[in-house]
Amino acid sequence: MELDLTLSPLALPGVQQQRPLVIAGPCSAETEEQVMETARQLATNGIKIFRAGVWKPRTKPGGFEGKGVEALAWMQRVKAETGMLLTTEVATPEHVEAALTAGIDVLWIGARTSANPFSVQAIADALRGVDVPVLVKNPVNPDIELWTGALMRINSAGITRLGAIHRGFSSVDQKIYRNSPMWHIPIELKRRFPMLPLITDPSHIGGRRDLIAPLAQQAMDLGMDGLIIESHCNPDCAWSDAKQQLLPEVLDFILDRLVVRDNVEVTESITQLRKQIDELDNNLMDLLTKRMRISREIAEYKKLHNMSVVQTTRYSEILDKRATQGSLCGMSPQFIRDIYEHIHEESVRQQLEVMKTPATAPSANA
Ligand code: PEP
Ligand code: MN
């Protein structure tokens, strides 16, 4: 499964491909004054790509659903006065047409839309034959296949200037973040498509101003290619996402202090450390193989004594004991529980295989 990204990275006219690529602007275009004031301040601070939501997906009807086509004229004024490139969210073929007619330079597909293959396909069809960069946000649910599928649909329409935006995932246990980052998902996307620019959206992950700086730094530490950050000239009075928007000067302060890591060079000492990791992984594999072998021997015993495969008290005891051991070793107990749930699942699968075969007498040394 490949993406055809012949022009990648995004190749945006007038924007040097330095890392990180920064896109900034308000969650929503509210009034002409708010759009212009925010844009002027961001442009003064060196921002080159301006974002603003013109059509807003709202969870319930009756909220502020964006100014629509009227706001596109304000965006055009931003470009004329500041020279910044423009980007907005499109969710339907009509949005695509209106945005392209207004000269929007980069389109993005929102998280709710990415989750719906019918909508993504309708957008892809509207984009056929058009050369415009498109950024695809991750779907609201943590499903990398759905995200990849959305990217492929857009790519199949001939869009080669393609990028992905990681904005986090809805989750039942929202503790710190508005949308759980689940970094392993964007990391896996990067592994699958190393040429695909991957941009982090700390605003929608964090949902809170004070989380933007640490999340942006984490994105850099993980080698992400850019950031899209919500910024508003008067954040507290914003009509949407007020808690997560930053004053342009605060954004500037944060970007100034961002440590951008080099993700290209591999040093000698890291090669040595990686060799040690490879060896440890081999050891883990050996241990797991042995553990499964013993588990199959136990299955022979259970079969002989007509016992059922799953003994829930034993299983609970393993989960609890290992989680405690893990936390004493500095690991998250949940991580250890998750690992043991997987090991147990494989163990049960192998024991069921043994149960299917005719019983054999236990060997002398079993
Ligand atoms: C937005 O960028 O303002 C937005 C609505 O984002 P998401 O699709 O990630 O919720
Ligand atoms: Mn928003």
PDB file of N, CA and C in Angstrom, residues 144-185:
ATOM      1  N   ILE A 144      -6.236   3.717  12.555  1.00  0.00           N
ATOM      2  CA  ILE A 144      -5.225   4.128  11.578  1.00  0.00           C
ATOM      3  C   ILE A 144      -5.628   3.725  10.146  1.00  0.00           C
ATOM      4  N   GLU A 145      -6.397   2.639  10.029  1.00  0.00           N
ATOM      5  CA  GLU A 145      -6.796   2.203   8.692  1.00  0.00           C
ATOM      6  C   GLU A 145      -7.758   3.222   8.068  1.00  0.00           C
ATOM      7  N   LEU A 146      -8.646   3.750   8.896  1.00  0.00           N
ATOM      8  CA  LEU A 146      -9.602   4.750   8.410  1.00  0.00           C
ATOM      9  C   LEU A 146      -8.862   6.022   7.980  1.00  0.00           C
ATOM     10  N   TRP A 147      -7.859   6.397   8.759  1.00  0.00           N
ATOM     11  CA  TRP A 147      -7.045   7.580   8.440  1.00  0.00           C
ATOM     12  C   TRP A 147      -6.294   7.350   7.127  1.00  0.00           C
ATOM     13  N   THR A 148      -5.648   6.176   7.027  1.00  0.00           N
ATOM     14  CA  THR A 148      -4.917   5.822   5.811  1.00  0.00           C
ATOM     15  C   THR A 148      -5.875   5.775   4.623  1.00  0.00           C
ATOM     16  N   GLY A 149      -7.053   5.209   4.839  1.00  0.00           N
ATOM     17  CA  GLY A 149      -8.044   5.108   3.763  1.00  0.00           C
ATOM     18  C   GLY A 149      -8.428   6.485   3.246  1.00  0.00           C
ATOM     19  N   ALA A 150      -8.614   7.436   4.160  1.00  0.00           N
ATOM     20  CA  ALA A 150      -8.980   8.798   3.747  1.00  0.00           C
ATOM     21  C   ALA A 150      -7.848   9.409   2.921  1.00  0.00           C
ATOM     22  N   LEU A 151      -6.606   9.210   3.384  1.00  0.00           N
ATOM     23  CA  LEU A 151      -5.448   9.733   2.631  1.00  0.00           C
ATOM     24  C   LEU A 151      -5.397   9.103   1.243  1.00  0.00           C
ATOM     25  N   MET A 152      -5.674   7.808   1.182  1.00  0.00           N
ATOM     26  CA  MET A 152      -5.611   7.116  -0.112  1.00  0.00           C
ATOM     27  C   MET A 152      -6.700   7.593  -1.066  1.00  0.00           C
ATOM     28  N   ARG A 153      -7.894   7.837  -0.522  1.00  0.00           N
ATOM     29  CA  ARG A 153      -8.979   8.322  -1.398  1.00  0.00           C
ATOM     30  C   ARG A 153      -8.591   9.660  -2.023  1.00  0.00           C
ATOM     31  N   ILE A 154      -8.009  10.566  -1.210  1.00  0.00           N
ATOM     32  CA  ILE A 154      -7.630  11.889  -1.728  1.00  0.00           C
ATOM     33  C   ILE A 154      -6.471  11.737  -2.715  1.00  0.00           C
ATOM     34  N   ASN A 155      -5.515  10.880  -2.350  1.00  0.00           N
ATOM     35  CA  ASN A 155      -4.365  10.644  -3.221  1.00  0.00           C
ATOM     36  C   ASN A 155      -4.803  10.033  -4.553  1.00  0.00           C
ATOM     37  N   SER A 156      -5.771   9.129  -4.503  1.00  0.00           N
ATOM     38  CA  SER A 156      -6.245   8.478  -5.733  1.00  0.00           C
ATOM     39  C   SER A 156      -6.931   9.458  -6.666  1.00  0.00           C
ATOM     40  N   ALA A 157      -7.369  10.597  -6.131  1.00  0.00           N
ATOM     41  CA  ALA A 157      -7.991  11.608  -7.000  1.00  0.00           C
ATOM     42  C   ALA A 157      -6.913  12.444  -7.692  1.00  0.00           C
ATOM     43  N   GLY A 158      -5.629  12.092  -7.460  1.00  0.00           N
ATOM     44  CA  GLY A 158      -4.546  12.805  -8.139  1.00  0.00           C
ATOM     45  C   GLY A 158      -3.885  13.879  -7.287  1.00  0.00           C
ATOM     46  N   ILE A 159      -4.275  13.971  -6.011  1.00  0.00           N
ATOM     47  CA  ILE A 159      -3.644  14.955  -5.115  1.00  0.00           C
ATOM     48  C   ILE A 159      -2.334  14.353  -4.601  1.00  0.00           C
ATOM     49  N   THR A 160      -1.206  14.952  -4.998  1.00  0.00           N
ATOM     50  CA  THR A 160       0.093  14.426  -4.541  1.00  0.00           C
ATOM     51  C   THR A 160       0.705  15.311  -3.461  1.00  0.00           C
ATOM     52  N   ARG A 161       0.233  16.543  -3.376  1.00  0.00           N
ATOM     53  CA  ARG A 161       0.715  17.388  -2.264  1.00  0.00           C
ATOM     54  C   ARG A 161      -0.214  17.132  -1.080  1.00  0.00           C
ATOM     55  N   LEU A 162       0.141  16.080  -0.368  1.00  0.00           N
ATOM     56  CA  LEU A 162      -0.742  15.554   0.662  1.00  0.00           C
ATOM     57  C   LEU A 162      -0.018  15.590   2.003  1.00  0.00           C
ATOM     58  N   GLY A 163      -0.761  15.843   3.067  1.00  0.00           N
ATOM     59  CA  GLY A 163      -0.172  15.796   4.406  1.00  0.00           C
ATOM     60  C   GLY A 163      -1.217  15.271   5.374  1.00  0.00           C
ATOM     61  N   ALA A 164      -0.763  14.896   6.569  1.00  0.00           N
ATOM     62  CA  ALA A 164      -1.689  14.398   7.586  1.00  0.00           C
ATOM     63  C   ALA A 164      -1.593  15.298   8.808  1.00  0.00           C
ATOM     64  N   ILE A 165      -2.723  15.487   9.486  1.00  0.00           N
ATOM     65  CA  ILE A 165      -2.719  16.247  10.743  1.00  0.00           C
ATOM     66  C   ILE A 165      -3.155  15.320  11.871  1.00  0.00           C
ATOM     67  N   HIS A 166      -2.321  15.290  12.916  1.00  0.00           N
ATOM     68  CA  HIS A 166      -2.652  14.491  14.102  1.00  0.00           C
ATOM     69  C   HIS A 166      -3.304  15.431  15.122  1.00  0.00           C
ATOM     70  N   ARG A 167      -4.596  15.223  15.418  1.00  0.00           N
ATOM     71  CA  ARG A 167      -5.329  16.094  16.361  1.00  0.00           C
ATOM     72  C   ARG A 167      -5.874  15.333  17.560  1.00  0.00           C
ATOM     73  N   GLY A 168      -5.359  14.104  17.716  1.00  0.00           N
ATOM     74  CA  GLY A 168      -5.790  13.316  18.867  1.00  0.00           C
ATOM     75  C   GLY A 168      -7.126  12.633  18.622  1.00  0.00           C
ATOM     76  N   PHE A 169      -7.502  11.742  19.595  1.00  0.00           N
ATOM     77  CA  PHE A 169      -8.646  10.855  19.407  1.00  0.00           C
ATOM     78  C   PHE A 169      -9.605  10.951  20.589  1.00  0.00           C
ATOM     79  N   SER A 170     -10.910  10.937  20.295  1.00  0.00           N
ATOM     80  CA  SER A 170     -11.898  10.933  21.383  1.00  0.00           C
ATOM     81  C   SER A 170     -11.673   9.683  22.206  1.00  0.00           C
ATOM     82  N   SER A 171     -11.764   9.818  23.500  1.00  0.00           N
ATOM     83  CA  SER A 171     -11.643   8.603  24.293  1.00  0.00           C
ATOM     84  C   SER A 171     -12.505   8.741  25.528  1.00  0.00           C
ATOM     85  N   VAL A 172     -12.930   7.587  26.061  1.00  0.00           N
ATOM     86  CA  VAL A 172     -13.851   7.630  27.195  1.00  0.00           C
ATOM     87  C   VAL A 172     -13.201   8.210  28.443  1.00  0.00           C
ATOM     88  N   ASP A 173     -11.903   7.860  28.630  1.00  0.00           N
ATOM     89  CA  ASP A 173     -11.259   8.368  29.850  1.00  0.00           C
ATOM     90  C   ASP A 173     -10.428   9.615  29.545  1.00  0.00           C
ATOM     91  N   GLN A 174     -11.141  10.730  29.353  1.00  0.00           N
ATOM     92  CA  GLN A 174     -10.427  11.984  29.129  1.00  0.00           C
ATOM     93  C   GLN A 174      -9.928  12.502  30.462  1.00  0.00           C
ATOM     94  N   LYS A 175      -8.639  12.350  30.683  1.00  0.00           N
ATOM     95  CA  LYS A 175      -8.098  12.783  31.968  1.00  0.00           C
ATOM     96  C   LYS A 175      -7.483  14.167  31.802  1.00  0.00           C
ATOM     97  N   ILE A 176      -6.430  14.227  31.024  1.00  0.00           N
ATOM     98  CA  ILE A 176      -5.722  15.499  30.866  1.00  0.00           C
ATOM     99  C   ILE A 176      -6.134  16.165  29.564  1.00  0.00           C
ATOM    100  N   TYR A 177      -6.178  15.364  28.512  1.00  0.00           N
ATOM    101  CA  TYR A 177      -6.338  15.923  27.176  1.00  0.00           C
ATOM    102  C   TYR A 177      -7.782  15.947  26.719  1.00  0.00           C
ATOM    103  N   ARG A 178      -8.094  16.923  25.864  1.00  0.00           N
ATOM    104  CA  ARG A 178      -9.420  16.937  25.240  1.00  0.00           C
ATOM    105  C   ARG A 178      -9.542  15.749  24.287  1.00  0.00           C
ATOM    106  N   ASN A 179      -8.475  15.498  23.544  1.00  0.00           N
ATOM    107  CA  ASN A 179      -8.425  14.331  22.665  1.00  0.00           C
ATOM    108  C   ASN A 179      -7.107  13.609  22.912  1.00  0.00           C
ATOM    109  N   SER A 180      -7.207  12.351  23.303  1.00  0.00           N
ATOM    110  CA  SER A 180      -6.010  11.617  23.688  1.00  0.00           C
ATOM    111  C   SER A 180      -5.006  11.551  22.520  1.00  0.00           C
ATOM    112  N   PRO A 181      -3.717  11.897  22.788  1.00  0.00           N
ATOM    113  CA  PRO A 181      -2.776  11.941  21.651  1.00  0.00           C
ATOM    114  C   PRO A 181      -2.495  10.560  21.035  1.00  0.00           C
ATOM    115  N   MET A 182      -2.459   9.522  21.824  1.00  0.00           N
ATOM    116  CA  MET A 182      -2.132   8.178  21.314  1.00  0.00           C
ATOM    117  C   MET A 182      -1.028   8.263  20.262  1.00  0.00           C
ATOM    118  N   TRP A 183       0.127   8.739  20.705  1.00  0.00           N
ATOM    119  CA  TRP A 183       1.226   9.023  19.768  1.00  0.00           C
ATOM    120  C   TRP A 183       1.598   7.819  18.916  1.00  0.00           C
ATOM    121  N   HIS A 184       1.350   6.601  19.427  1.00  0.00           N
ATOM    122  CA  HIS A 184       1.775   5.435  18.640  1.00  0.00           C
ATOM    123  C   HIS A 184       1.072   5.395  17.284  1.00  0.00           C
ATOM    124  N   ILE A 185      -0.111   6.039  17.191  1.00  0.00           N
ATOM    125  CA  ILE A 185      -0.829   5.994  15.900  1.00  0.00           C
ATOM    126  C   ILE A 185      -0.139   6.885  14.856  1.00  0.00           C
TER     127      ILE A 185
END
